[in-house]
Amino acid sequence: MDEVVTENLSKHFGETVAVDGIDMTVPQGAVFGLLGPNGAGKSTTVRLLCTLLRPTSGGAVVAGHNILEEPVEVRRVTGVLPEEGSHTVYPSMTVYENLEYFARLYGLPEETIPAEIERLLKFMELWERRDDRAGELSTGNRQRLALCRALIHRPRVLLLDEPTASLDPIAARRVRELILRLSKEYQQTFFINSHNLAEVQRVCDHIAIIDNGKILLAGPTDELRKRLRARQVFRIRVYGDTGTAEEVASTAEFVHSVERDADCLLVTVDDPVENNSRLMRLLLDAGVKIVEFAEEEATLEDLYLQVVRGGGDA
Ligand SMILES: Nc1ncnc2c1ncn2[C@@H]1O[C@H](COP(=O)(O)OP(=O)(O)O)[C@@H](O)[C@H]1O
Ligand SMILES: [Mg+2]
């Protein structure tokens, strides 16, 4: 079962094509990361999914509800933490009052509200802060309160737009840990926008990479990692001049790219199992004295740079 399905979803702002015909599926229960650079179309996508914006063309179904035909139902089953999400809570109200206010707004049965608030605040480690005014909280705590606000009506789908972008590294880490704990504890689906590759790699089990409003690559995180193994980067250090080695490597047909990194060469090889020994032989035959020939650890960064805006060539 897919919890979010988009079909040719598009949004234009005048001449700007913010979202350009996206087809995307997010499995139920997934922690899905929409990863892309600034201006890629992430926030617009989330605003379309929570019915804050109307698509120029195409559509989407969120938790079984069509964003065009059933916007009220879509809002009921989604919880949103927008960009700069900590502004979605009222600074002059206490932590507790904020949640009480939003719980009533969502029409939660009055008798269930206290227990629900306590459960959430304890989960988010904010219970001790319940009587503090939201405006007096640290940025990290305010963001966690905003997350509670998004969760108060137990939505099936959580749309989190750059949940850690405005936080210092320690607060960001706590928010990430809480998101992971939430996703394990409850059967909710998380849709997380991020420009932070390391974050998406750690938190998300499914990833789609977006740029210029288009999805460039999508799939389970593990599969994307495996796909990387089809191409391997070798770090090569030679004795003496690197020039010959660079020339030899660049002309081999199975070499995808050659880069200099200080006194080393970073050589990207297609089909490494087959070709790393061929590369080594070519270098030795050309009289290159190899000091080091090591596999670079593959991260999603390689893949990301390969697909986003022709990056990696810079
Ligand atoms: N309300 C708007 N009016 C005009 N252009 C917009 C609006 N919102 C977003 N855009 C443009 O759409 C593109 C995608 O923006 P956005 O979805 O915010 O990207 P991201 O969240 O990935 O940084 C950008 O070029 C941005 O300038
Ligand atoms: Mg954004």
Short mmCIF file of C-alpha atoms and ligand atoms in Angstrom, two decimals:
data_model
loop_
_atom_site.label_atom_id
_atom_site.label_comp_id
_atom_site.label_asym_id
_atom_site.label_seq_id
_atom_site.Cartn_x
_atom_site.Cartn_y
_atom_site.Cartn_z
CA MET A 1 0.00 0.00 0.00
CA ASP A 2 1.26 3.44 -0.92
CA GLU A 3 0.41 6.26 1.44
CA VAL A 4 1.34 9.09 -0.92
CA VAL A 5 1.01 8.81 -4.68
CA THR A 6 1.56 11.72 -7.04
CA GLU A 7 0.69 11.69 -10.69
CA ASN A 8 2.29 14.18 -13.02
CA LEU A 9 2.11 16.69 -10.16
CA SER A 10 3.07 20.18 -11.38
CA LYS A 11 3.13 23.69 -10.02
CA HIS A 12 4.04 26.80 -11.98
CA PHE A 13 4.55 30.27 -10.51
CA GLY A 14 4.34 32.46 -13.60
CA GLU A 15 7.37 31.49 -15.65
CA THR A 16 8.89 29.44 -12.84
CA VAL A 17 8.23 25.73 -12.95
CA ALA A 18 8.64 24.82 -9.29
CA VAL A 19 7.33 21.25 -9.58
CA ASP A 20 7.56 19.66 -12.98
CA GLY A 21 5.41 16.57 -13.50
CA ILE A 22 6.35 14.49 -10.48
CA ASP A 23 5.37 10.81 -10.30
CA MET A 24 6.23 9.51 -6.89
CA THR A 25 5.08 6.87 -4.43
CA VAL A 26 5.71 6.68 -0.72
CA PRO A 27 4.97 3.31 0.90
CA GLN A 28 2.85 3.23 4.05
CA GLY A 29 5.01 3.40 7.17
CA ALA A 30 8.04 4.65 5.27
CA VAL A 31 10.37 7.36 6.41
CA PHE A 32 10.69 9.01 3.05
CA GLY A 33 13.25 11.70 2.28
CA LEU A 34 12.78 14.21 -0.52
CA LEU A 35 16.35 15.34 -1.02
CA GLY A 36 17.49 18.22 -3.15
CA PRO A 37 19.32 21.56 -3.24
CA ASN A 38 17.71 24.92 -2.45
CA GLY A 39 15.05 25.86 -4.95
CA ALA A 40 14.61 22.27 -6.15
CA GLY A 41 10.86 22.25 -5.45
CA LYS A 42 10.69 20.43 -2.09
CA SER A 43 8.62 22.96 -0.16
CA THR A 44 6.25 23.47 -3.08
CA THR A 45 5.70 19.70 -3.23
CA VAL A 46 4.83 19.57 0.46
CA ARG A 47 2.51 22.58 0.14
CA LEU A 48 0.73 20.80 -2.71
CA LEU A 49 0.41 17.59 -0.70
CA CYS A 50 -1.15 19.35 2.29
CA THR A 51 -3.49 21.36 0.01
CA LEU A 52 -1.99 24.76 0.86
CA LEU A 53 -1.37 25.16 -2.86
CA ARG A 54 -3.37 23.91 -5.81
CA PRO A 55 -1.45 22.12 -8.55
CA THR A 56 -1.22 23.68 -12.01
CA SER A 57 -1.76 20.19 -13.37
CA GLY A 58 -1.66 16.61 -12.17
CA GLY A 59 -2.65 15.46 -8.71
CA ALA A 60 -1.94 13.33 -5.71
CA VAL A 61 -3.57 10.97 -3.27
CA VAL A 62 -2.59 11.21 0.39
CA ALA A 63 -3.67 8.41 2.74
CA GLY A 64 -6.37 7.49 0.27
CA HIS A 65 -7.69 11.02 -0.21
CA ASN A 66 -7.45 13.02 -3.40
CA ILE A 67 -5.89 16.45 -2.82
CA LEU A 68 -8.18 18.06 -5.40
CA GLU A 69 -11.44 16.42 -4.49
CA GLU A 70 -11.09 15.90 -0.74
CA PRO A 71 -8.88 18.68 0.65
CA VAL A 72 -10.63 18.68 4.04
CA GLU A 73 -9.97 14.95 4.53
CA VAL A 74 -6.38 15.38 3.36
CA ARG A 75 -5.82 18.05 6.03
CA ARG A 76 -7.31 15.79 8.66
CA VAL A 77 -4.96 12.91 7.90
CA THR A 78 -1.80 15.00 7.51
CA GLY A 79 0.34 16.78 10.07
CA VAL A 80 2.58 19.52 8.76
CA LEU A 81 5.76 21.02 10.09
CA PRO A 82 6.39 23.81 7.59
CA GLU A 83 9.71 25.49 6.84
CA GLU A 84 10.60 27.66 9.85
CA GLY A 85 8.13 25.43 11.66
CA SER A 86 8.87 26.81 15.12
CA HIS A 87 6.78 29.86 14.16
CA THR A 88 3.66 27.68 14.05
CA VAL A 89 3.33 27.79 17.84
CA TYR A 90 2.11 30.75 19.85
CA PRO A 91 4.98 32.32 21.83
CA SER A 92 2.80 33.84 24.56
CA MET A 93 1.00 30.58 25.35
CA THR A 94 2.62 27.87 27.43
CA VAL A 95 3.76 24.62 25.89
CA TYR A 96 0.70 22.89 27.31
CA GLU A 97 -1.74 25.60 26.23
CA ASN A 98 -0.42 25.50 22.68
CA LEU A 99 -1.18 21.81 22.35
CA GLU A 100 -4.53 22.17 24.08
CA TYR A 101 -5.44 24.92 21.63
CA PHE A 102 -4.51 22.88 18.57
CA ALA A 103 -6.13 19.72 19.95
CA ARG A 104 -9.45 21.63 20.24
CA LEU A 105 -8.95 23.16 16.81
CA TYR A 106 -8.73 19.64 15.40
CA GLY A 107 -11.84 18.67 17.34
CA LEU A 108 -10.27 16.01 19.54
CA PRO A 109 -12.74 14.72 22.14
CA GLU A 110 -12.25 16.94 25.20
CA GLU A 111 -11.83 14.03 27.64
CA THR A 112 -8.94 12.55 25.62
CA ILE A 113 -6.95 15.80 25.35
CA PRO A 114 -4.99 15.78 28.65
CA ALA A 115 -3.74 12.22 28.19
CA GLU A 116 -2.85 12.86 24.58
CA ILE A 117 -0.86 15.98 25.44
CA GLU A 118 0.95 14.21 28.25
CA ARG A 119 1.84 11.29 26.01
CA LEU A 120 3.25 13.57 23.32
CA LEU A 121 5.15 15.91 25.63
CA LYS A 122 6.70 12.98 27.47
CA PHE A 123 7.67 11.39 24.19
CA MET A 124 9.28 14.62 22.99
CA GLU A 125 10.94 15.15 26.37
CA LEU A 126 9.10 18.42 26.89
CA TRP A 127 6.86 17.41 29.79
CA GLU A 128 8.99 19.27 32.34
CA ARG A 129 8.57 22.38 30.18
CA ARG A 130 4.79 22.22 29.97
CA ASP A 131 4.25 25.47 31.91
CA ASP A 132 6.96 27.47 30.10
CA ARG A 133 5.87 29.97 27.50
CA ALA A 134 6.68 28.71 23.98
CA GLY A 135 8.48 31.99 23.24
CA GLU A 136 10.94 31.30 26.04
CA LEU A 137 11.99 27.89 24.76
CA SER A 138 15.29 27.25 23.00
CA THR A 139 15.02 26.90 19.22
CA GLY A 140 15.40 23.14 19.51
CA ASN A 141 12.65 22.82 22.12
CA ARG A 142 10.36 25.10 20.14
CA GLN A 143 10.89 22.93 17.08
CA ARG A 144 9.99 19.85 19.13
CA LEU A 145 6.86 21.61 20.32
CA ALA A 146 6.00 22.41 16.69
CA LEU A 147 6.47 18.72 15.96
CA CYS A 148 4.04 17.88 18.80
CA ARG A 149 1.58 20.32 17.28
CA ALA A 150 1.86 18.50 13.93
CA LEU A 151 1.26 15.18 15.72
CA ILE A 152 -1.57 16.11 18.08
CA HIS A 153 -4.40 14.76 15.90
CA ARG A 154 -2.50 11.50 15.20
CA PRO A 155 -2.22 12.12 11.47
CA ARG A 156 -1.40 9.18 9.21
CA VAL A 157 1.10 11.22 7.22
CA LEU A 158 3.62 13.66 8.65
CA LEU A 159 4.99 16.24 6.23
CA LEU A 160 8.15 17.73 7.69
CA ASP A 161 9.82 20.50 5.72
CA GLU A 162 13.50 20.77 6.65
CA PRO A 163 12.83 19.82 10.29
CA THR A 164 16.41 20.39 11.45
CA ALA A 165 17.61 23.17 9.13
CA SER A 166 17.40 25.97 11.69
CA LEU A 167 18.83 23.94 14.58
CA ASP A 168 22.33 23.67 15.96
CA PRO A 169 23.94 20.25 15.46
CA ILE A 170 23.02 18.93 18.92
CA ALA A 171 19.38 20.01 18.74
CA ALA A 172 19.22 18.71 15.15
CA ARG A 173 20.47 15.33 16.29
CA ARG A 174 17.84 15.10 19.03
CA VAL A 175 15.07 15.95 16.58
CA ARG A 176 16.38 13.27 14.20
CA GLU A 177 16.44 10.71 17.01
CA LEU A 178 12.89 11.62 17.99
CA ILE A 179 11.68 11.28 14.41
CA LEU A 180 13.26 7.84 14.21
CA ARG A 181 11.70 6.80 17.53
CA LEU A 182 8.30 8.09 16.44
CA SER A 183 8.47 6.20 13.17
CA LYS A 184 9.28 2.98 15.03
CA GLU A 185 6.62 3.45 17.69
CA TYR A 186 3.66 4.53 15.56
CA GLN A 187 2.52 3.34 12.15
CA GLN A 188 2.74 6.78 10.62
CA THR A 189 4.34 7.68 7.33
CA PHE A 190 6.98 10.39 7.36
CA PHE A 191 7.66 12.60 4.35
CA ILE A 192 10.75 14.66 5.11
CA ASN A 193 12.17 17.45 2.99
CA SER A 194 15.87 17.99 3.38
CA HIS A 195 18.85 19.42 1.59
CA ASN A 196 21.07 17.53 4.02
CA LEU A 197 22.27 14.31 2.48
CA ALA A 198 23.83 12.95 5.67
CA GLU A 199 20.53 13.45 7.47
CA VAL A 200 18.47 11.72 4.79
CA GLN A 201 20.93 8.83 4.66
CA ARG A 202 20.64 8.31 8.40
CA VAL A 203 16.95 8.81 8.92
CA CYS A 204 15.15 7.77 5.74
CA ASP A 205 14.49 4.27 4.43
CA HIS A 206 13.25 5.63 1.08
CA ILE A 207 14.72 8.52 -0.87
CA ALA A 208 13.83 10.56 -3.92
CA ILE A 209 16.27 13.09 -5.28
CA ILE A 210 14.65 16.21 -6.72
CA ASP A 211 16.17 19.02 -8.75
CA ASN A 212 14.61 21.69 -10.92
CA GLY A 213 11.20 20.32 -10.00
CA LYS A 214 11.94 16.84 -11.35
CA ILE A 215 12.59 13.54 -9.58
CA LEU A 216 15.96 12.33 -10.78
CA LEU A 217 16.23 9.15 -8.80
CA ALA A 218 14.06 7.31 -6.28
CA GLY A 219 14.05 4.10 -4.33
CA PRO A 220 14.75 2.37 -1.05
CA THR A 221 17.92 3.77 0.54
CA ASP A 222 19.57 0.32 0.53
CA GLU A 223 18.95 -0.12 -3.17
CA LEU A 224 20.41 3.26 -4.02
CA ARG A 225 23.50 2.32 -2.02
CA LYS A 226 23.77 -0.95 -3.95
CA ARG A 227 23.45 0.86 -7.20
CA LEU A 228 26.51 2.83 -6.22
CA ARG A 229 28.57 -0.32 -6.05
CA ALA A 230 28.20 -0.62 -9.80
CA ARG A 231 30.65 2.25 -9.87
CA GLN A 232 33.60 2.57 -7.55
CA VAL A 233 36.01 5.38 -6.80
CA PHE A 234 39.66 4.44 -6.30
CA ARG A 235 42.16 6.67 -4.59
CA ILE A 236 45.50 6.28 -6.31
CA ARG A 237 48.81 7.72 -5.12
CA VAL A 238 51.88 7.32 -7.27
CA TYR A 239 55.56 7.84 -6.76
CA GLY A 240 56.76 10.95 -8.60
CA ASP A 241 54.73 12.78 -11.23
CA THR A 242 50.96 12.13 -11.23
CA GLY A 243 50.60 13.36 -14.83
CA THR A 244 51.25 10.05 -16.59
CA ALA A 245 48.86 8.19 -14.31
CA GLU A 246 46.20 10.83 -14.92
CA GLU A 247 46.64 10.54 -18.68
CA VAL A 248 46.54 6.74 -18.70
CA ALA A 249 43.47 6.60 -16.45
CA SER A 250 41.61 9.27 -18.44
CA THR A 251 41.98 7.38 -21.71
CA ALA A 252 40.74 4.00 -20.42
CA GLU A 253 37.24 3.38 -21.79
CA PHE A 254 35.96 1.90 -18.50
CA VAL A 255 37.03 4.94 -16.50
CA HIS A 256 34.14 7.28 -15.86
CA SER A 257 36.07 10.23 -14.45
CA VAL A 258 39.43 11.27 -13.04
CA GLU A 259 39.87 13.96 -10.42
CA ARG A 260 42.88 15.30 -8.57
CA ASP A 261 42.74 15.42 -4.79
CA ALA A 262 45.97 16.93 -3.42
CA ASP A 263 48.68 14.46 -4.47
CA CYS A 264 46.18 11.68 -5.21
CA LEU A 265 43.97 10.79 -8.13
CA LEU A 266 40.34 9.86 -7.59
CA VAL A 267 39.40 7.54 -10.42
CA THR A 268 35.80 6.45 -10.89
CA VAL A 269 35.57 3.06 -12.56
CA ASP A 270 32.54 1.38 -14.08
CA ASP A 271 32.06 -2.29 -13.20
CA PRO A 272 34.91 -2.27 -10.64
CA VAL A 273 35.08 -6.04 -10.06
CA GLU A 274 36.03 -6.48 -13.69
CA ASN A 275 38.06 -3.34 -14.17
CA ASN A 276 40.16 -2.45 -11.14
CA SER A 277 42.87 -4.94 -12.04
CA ARG A 278 42.78 -3.73 -15.66
CA LEU A 279 43.33 -0.18 -14.45
CA MET A 280 46.21 -1.25 -12.25
CA ARG A 281 47.79 -3.16 -15.15
CA LEU A 282 47.46 -0.19 -17.51
CA LEU A 283 49.19 2.03 -14.98
CA LEU A 284 52.01 -0.44 -14.31
CA ASP A 285 52.51 -1.03 -18.04
CA ALA A 286 52.92 2.74 -18.51
CA GLY A 287 55.71 2.69 -15.92
CA VAL A 288 53.69 4.35 -13.16
CA LYS A 289 54.93 3.44 -9.67
CA ILE A 290 51.84 2.92 -7.51
CA VAL A 291 52.19 3.77 -3.82
CA GLU A 292 48.52 3.42 -2.92
CA PHE A 293 45.50 1.98 -4.70
CA ALA A 294 42.54 2.07 -2.36
CA GLU A 295 38.75 1.89 -2.57
CA GLU A 296 37.03 5.05 -1.46
CA GLU A 297 34.06 4.37 0.74
CA ALA A 298 30.91 4.77 -1.29
CA THR A 299 28.37 7.18 0.14
CA LEU A 300 25.20 8.49 -1.36
CA GLU A 301 27.10 11.71 -1.93
CA ASP A 302 28.67 10.19 -5.02
CA LEU A 303 25.29 9.31 -6.40
CA TYR A 304 23.85 12.67 -5.40
CA LEU A 305 26.64 14.55 -7.15
CA GLN A 306 26.26 12.38 -10.22
CA VAL A 307 22.60 13.23 -10.66
CA VAL A 308 22.07 16.76 -9.32
CA ARG A 309 22.74 19.58 -11.75
CA GLY A 310 25.60 17.70 -13.38
CA GLY A 311 27.44 18.13 -10.09
CA GLY A 312 30.72 16.38 -9.45
CA ASP A 313 32.19 18.01 -12.52
CA ALA A 314 32.72 21.22 -10.60
N1 LIG B 1 5.08 31.46 -3.93
C1 LIG B 1 6.01 31.44 -4.90
N2 LIG B 1 6.02 32.36 -5.89
C2 LIG B 1 6.94 32.33 -6.86
N3 LIG B 1 7.92 31.43 -6.94
C3 LIG B 1 7.99 30.51 -5.99
C4 LIG B 1 7.05 30.45 -4.91
N4 LIG B 1 7.36 29.40 -4.10
C5 LIG B 1 8.45 28.82 -4.65
N5 LIG B 1 8.84 29.47 -5.77
C6 LIG B 1 9.96 29.10 -6.65
O1 LIG B 1 9.82 27.73 -6.97
C7 LIG B 1 11.07 27.07 -6.96
C8 LIG B 1 11.03 25.94 -5.96
O2 LIG B 1 10.96 26.50 -4.65
P1 LIG B 1 10.82 25.61 -3.34
O3 LIG B 1 9.72 24.63 -3.53
O4 LIG B 1 10.70 26.54 -2.19
O5 LIG B 1 12.22 24.84 -3.31
P2 LIG B 1 12.98 24.14 -2.08
O6 LIG B 1 12.02 23.97 -0.95
O7 LIG B 1 13.46 22.84 -2.65
O8 LIG B 1 14.12 25.03 -1.72
C9 LIG B 1 12.10 28.14 -6.67
O9 LIG B 1 12.60 28.60 -7.90
C10 LIG B 1 11.30 29.21 -5.96
O10 LIG B 1 11.89 30.46 -6.16
MG MG B 2 12.17 24.62 0.97
#
